Amino acid sequence: MKLKLLSILVAASAATNAFAADAEQKSWEVTSELGAIITSGNTETTTLKGGIKVQHNLENWNNEYKLDGIYKEDEVEDANGEKSKQRTNEKYSISAQGNYKLNEEHSHLFIYGSHVSDYFGAYRSESVISAGYGFRLLNEKEMWLSAEFGPGYKYFEYPDDSSEVDDNGNSLAGEFEGEVIALGKLDYNWQISDNARFTQLLAVEYGDTNTKTRSETALLAKISGSLQMKVAFNVTNNSDVADDKESTDTETSFTLVYSF
């Protein structure tokens, strides 16, 4: 049997501009990434992954906005041997963070908000708002390590098919809950060479109901000019999930990144 594989990696256009007005320096930096893998033949799958990050650098503030999404379809065979395309993964996230620069070098106060919609995750949706303090732990020419921590609040929704129950034995399927959480983040960057960069992000949201840990390990290699290839491995772990859900989700992605 013949198997055909078509891999498409496309980058959405992005632009950066900087301008000065009234003695105040302002700049925008926009980075976009997009990747797709489509297979046909014995196995048919479609995977689309994309994202955009916008940074707005002001005199006293550094602001960052992110939008990410992934969609996947797989060919599934039922008990009668009939094949059909079914959605097997769909997740979207949006976040915004404002960093207020302090007098100390490489330190800031931050306010952060995010929302995640996940059709196949441990939770159907999660919204987080937090504030705190960030600073540099390591600041070398070729590498740096930053840390952030602070309190926050998380509001989340259980999936409609969740088997979780409350203390009284009532089903939590489709129900919303909220709790105070503590957040911590480590962000490491290593400029290996002019054409290669390694990044490691580790974030933890600690709460009484659940502790969520996210990790992204990535390697970016410059192809030409503002175009880069990104290989990333993402891990998300939830300490408390329903019996029919996995506590750990992993994702390996290959995308093109465009920025200037």
JSON list of N, CA, C and O in Angstrom, two decimals, residues 81-102:
[
{"chain": "A", "resi": 81, "resn": "GLY", "atom": "N", "xyz": [-15.86, -1.11, 10.69]},
{"chain": "A", "resi": 81, "resn": "GLY", "atom": "CA", "xyz": [-14.80, -0.98, 9.70]},
{"chain": "A", "resi": 81, "resn": "GLY", "atom": "C", "xyz": [-14.92, 0.23, 8.81]},
{"chain": "A", "resi": 81, "resn": "GLY", "atom": "O", "xyz": [-14.14, 0.39, 7.86]},
{"chain": "A", "resi": 82, "resn": "GLU", "atom": "N", "xyz": [-15.88, 1.11, 9.08]},
{"chain": "A", "resi": 82, "resn": "GLU", "atom": "CA", "xyz": [-16.04, 2.31, 8.28]},
{"chain": "A", "resi": 82, "resn": "GLU", "atom": "C", "xyz": [-15.15, 3.43, 8.82]},
{"chain": "A", "resi": 82, "resn": "GLU", "atom": "O", "xyz": [-15.05, 3.66, 10.03]},
{"chain": "A", "resi": 83, "resn": "LYS", "atom": "N", "xyz": [-14.51, 4.14, 7.90]},
{"chain": "A", "resi": 83, "resn": "LYS", "atom": "CA", "xyz": [-13.58, 5.20, 8.27]},
{"chain": "A", "resi": 83, "resn": "LYS", "atom": "C", "xyz": [-14.22, 6.57, 8.09]},
{"chain": "A", "resi": 83, "resn": "LYS", "atom": "O", "xyz": [-14.97, 6.80, 7.16]},
{"chain": "A", "resi": 84, "resn": "SER", "atom": "N", "xyz": [-13.89, 7.46, 9.02]},
{"chain": "A", "resi": 84, "resn": "SER", "atom": "CA", "xyz": [-14.39, 8.83, 8.91]},
{"chain": "A", "resi": 84, "resn": "SER", "atom": "C", "xyz": [-13.41, 9.76, 9.60]},
{"chain": "A", "resi": 84, "resn": "SER", "atom": "O", "xyz": [-12.66, 9.37, 10.49]},
{"chain": "A", "resi": 85, "resn": "LYS", "atom": "N", "xyz": [-13.41, 11.02, 9.15]},
{"chain": "A", "resi": 85, "resn": "LYS", "atom": "CA", "xyz": [-12.54, 12.03, 9.75]},
{"chain": "A", "resi": 85, "resn": "LYS", "atom": "C", "xyz": [-13.19, 12.56, 11.04]},
{"chain": "A", "resi": 85, "resn": "LYS", "atom": "O", "xyz": [-14.35, 12.93, 11.03]},
{"chain": "A", "resi": 86, "resn": "GLN", "atom": "N", "xyz": [-12.42, 12.60, 12.12]},
{"chain": "A", "resi": 86, "resn": "GLN", "atom": "CA", "xyz": [-12.93, 13.11, 13.38]},
{"chain": "A", "resi": 86, "resn": "GLN", "atom": "C", "xyz": [-11.92, 14.08, 13.99]},
{"chain": "A", "resi": 86, "resn": "GLN", "atom": "O", "xyz": [-10.71, 13.90, 13.87]},
{"chain": "A", "resi": 87, "resn": "ARG", "atom": "N", "xyz": [-12.44, 15.12, 14.61]},
{"chain": "A", "resi": 87, "resn": "ARG", "atom": "CA", "xyz": [-11.60, 16.07, 15.31]},
{"chain": "A", "resi": 87, "resn": "ARG", "atom": "C", "xyz": [-11.03, 15.41, 16.56]},
{"chain": "A", "resi": 87, "resn": "ARG", "atom": "O", "xyz": [-11.75, 14.87, 17.38]},
{"chain": "A", "resi": 88, "resn": "THR", "atom": "N", "xyz": [-9.71, 15.43, 16.70]},
{"chain": "A", "resi": 88, "resn": "THR", "atom": "CA", "xyz": [-9.06, 14.78, 17.84]},
{"chain": "A", "resi": 88, "resn": "THR", "atom": "C", "xyz": [-8.32, 15.77, 18.74]},
{"chain": "A", "resi": 88, "resn": "THR", "atom": "O", "xyz": [-7.87, 15.38, 19.82]},
{"chain": "A", "resi": 89, "resn": "ASN", "atom": "N", "xyz": [-8.17, 17.00, 18.31]},
{"chain": "A", "resi": 89, "resn": "ASN", "atom": "CA", "xyz": [-7.54, 18.01, 19.16]},
{"chain": "A", "resi": 89, "resn": "ASN", "atom": "C", "xyz": [-7.94, 19.40, 18.66]},
{"chain": "A", "resi": 89, "resn": "ASN", "atom": "O", "xyz": [-7.92, 19.66, 17.46]},
{"chain": "A", "resi": 90, "resn": "GLU", "atom": "N", "xyz": [-8.33, 20.26, 19.58]},
{"chain": "A", "resi": 90, "resn": "GLU", "atom": "CA", "xyz": [-8.65, 21.64, 19.25]},
{"chain": "A", "resi": 90, "resn": "GLU", "atom": "C", "xyz": [-8.47, 22.49, 20.51]},
{"chain": "A", "resi": 90, "resn": "GLU", "atom": "O", "xyz": [-9.12, 22.25, 21.52]},
{"chain": "A", "resi": 91, "resn": "LYS", "atom": "N", "xyz": [-7.58, 23.45, 20.40]},
{"chain": "A", "resi": 91, "resn": "LYS", "atom": "CA", "xyz": [-7.24, 24.26, 21.57]},
{"chain": "A", "resi": 91, "resn": "LYS", "atom": "C", "xyz": [-6.86, 25.66, 21.13]},
{"chain": "A", "resi": 91, "resn": "LYS", "atom": "O", "xyz": [-6.09, 25.83, 20.18]},
{"chain": "A", "resi": 92, "resn": "TYR", "atom": "N", "xyz": [-7.37, 26.67, 21.85]},
{"chain": "A", "resi": 92, "resn": "TYR", "atom": "CA", "xyz": [-7.06, 28.07, 21.55]},
{"chain": "A", "resi": 92, "resn": "TYR", "atom": "C", "xyz": [-6.73, 28.78, 22.86]},
{"chain": "A", "resi": 92, "resn": "TYR", "atom": "O", "xyz": [-7.34, 28.51, 23.90]},
{"chain": "A", "resi": 93, "resn": "SER", "atom": "N", "xyz": [-5.77, 29.69, 22.80]},
{"chain": "A", "resi": 93, "resn": "SER", "atom": "CA", "xyz": [-5.41, 30.45, 23.99]},
{"chain": "A", "resi": 93, "resn": "SER", "atom": "C", "xyz": [-5.08, 31.89, 23.62]},
{"chain": "A", "resi": 93, "resn": "SER", "atom": "O", "xyz": [-4.56, 32.16, 22.53]},
{"chain": "A", "resi": 94, "resn": "ILE", "atom": "N", "xyz": [-5.40, 32.79, 24.53]},
{"chain": "A", "resi": 94, "resn": "ILE", "atom": "CA", "xyz": [-5.11, 34.21, 24.35]},
{"chain": "A", "resi": 94, "resn": "ILE", "atom": "C", "xyz": [-4.61, 34.75, 25.69]},
{"chain": "A", "resi": 94, "resn": "ILE", "atom": "O", "xyz": [-5.12, 34.35, 26.75]},
{"chain": "A", "resi": 95, "resn": "SER", "atom": "N", "xyz": [-3.62, 35.63, 25.66]},
{"chain": "A", "resi": 95, "resn": "SER", "atom": "CA", "xyz": [-3.09, 36.17, 26.90]},
{"chain": "A", "resi": 95, "resn": "SER", "atom": "C", "xyz": [-2.54, 37.57, 26.67]},
{"chain": "A", "resi": 95, "resn": "SER", "atom": "O", "xyz": [-2.21, 37.95, 25.54]},
{"chain": "A", "resi": 96, "resn": "ALA", "atom": "N", "xyz": [-2.46, 38.33, 27.75]},
{"chain": "A", "resi": 96, "resn": "ALA", "atom": "CA", "xyz": [-1.89, 39.67, 27.71]},
{"chain": "A", "resi": 96, "resn": "ALA", "atom": "C", "xyz": [-1.15, 39.91, 29.03]},
{"chain": "A", "resi": 96, "resn": "ALA", "atom": "O", "xyz": [-1.63, 39.50, 30.09]},
{"chain": "A", "resi": 97, "resn": "GLN", "atom": "N", "xyz": [0.01, 40.55, 28.93]},
{"chain": "A", "resi": 97, "resn": "GLN", "atom": "CA", "xyz": [0.78, 40.86, 30.13]},
{"chain": "A", "resi": 97, "resn": "GLN", "atom": "C", "xyz": [1.39, 42.24, 30.00]},
{"chain": "A", "resi": 97, "resn": "GLN", "atom": "O", "xyz": [1.97, 42.59, 28.97]},
{"chain": "A", "resi": 98, "resn": "GLY", "atom": "N", "xyz": [1.28, 43.03, 31.06]},
{"chain": "A", "resi": 98, "resn": "GLY", "atom": "CA", "xyz": [1.91, 44.33, 31.12]},
{"chain": "A", "resi": 98, "resn": "GLY", "atom": "C", "xyz": [2.98, 44.34, 32.19]},
{"chain": "A", "resi": 98, "resn": "GLY", "atom": "O", "xyz": [2.71, 43.98, 33.34]},
{"chain": "A", "resi": 99, "resn": "ASN", "atom": "N", "xyz": [4.20, 44.73, 31.82]},
{"chain": "A", "resi": 99, "resn": "ASN", "atom": "CA", "xyz": [5.32, 44.79, 32.75]},
{"chain": "A", "resi": 99, "resn": "ASN", "atom": "C", "xyz": [5.71, 46.25, 33.00]},
{"chain": "A", "resi": 99, "resn": "ASN", "atom": "O", "xyz": [6.09, 46.96, 32.06]},
{"chain": "A", "resi": 100, "resn": "TYR", "atom": "N", "xyz": [5.61, 46.68, 34.25]},
{"chain": "A", "resi": 100, "resn": "TYR", "atom": "CA", "xyz": [6.01, 48.04, 34.61]},
{"chain": "A", "resi": 100, "resn": "TYR", "atom": "C", "xyz": [7.46, 48.03, 35.10]},
{"chain": "A", "resi": 100, "resn": "TYR", "atom": "O", "xyz": [7.80, 47.36, 36.07]},
{"chain": "A", "resi": 101, "resn": "LYS", "atom": "N", "xyz": [8.32, 48.76, 34.42]},
{"chain": "A", "resi": 101, "resn": "LYS", "atom": "CA", "xyz": [9.74, 48.75, 34.73]},
{"chain": "A", "resi": 101, "resn": "LYS", "atom": "C", "xyz": [10.01, 49.49, 36.05]},
{"chain": "A", "resi": 101, "resn": "LYS", "atom": "O", "xyz": [9.51, 50.58, 36.28]},
{"chain": "A", "resi": 102, "resn": "LEU", "atom": "N", "xyz": [10.84, 48.87, 36.89]},
{"chain": "A", "resi": 102, "resn": "LEU", "atom": "CA", "xyz": [11.26, 49.48, 38.15]},
{"chain": "A", "resi": 102, "resn": "LEU", "atom": "C", "xyz": [12.62, 50.14, 37.97]},
{"chain": "A", "resi": 102, "resn": "LEU", "atom": "O", "xyz": [13.28, 49.97, 36.94]}
]
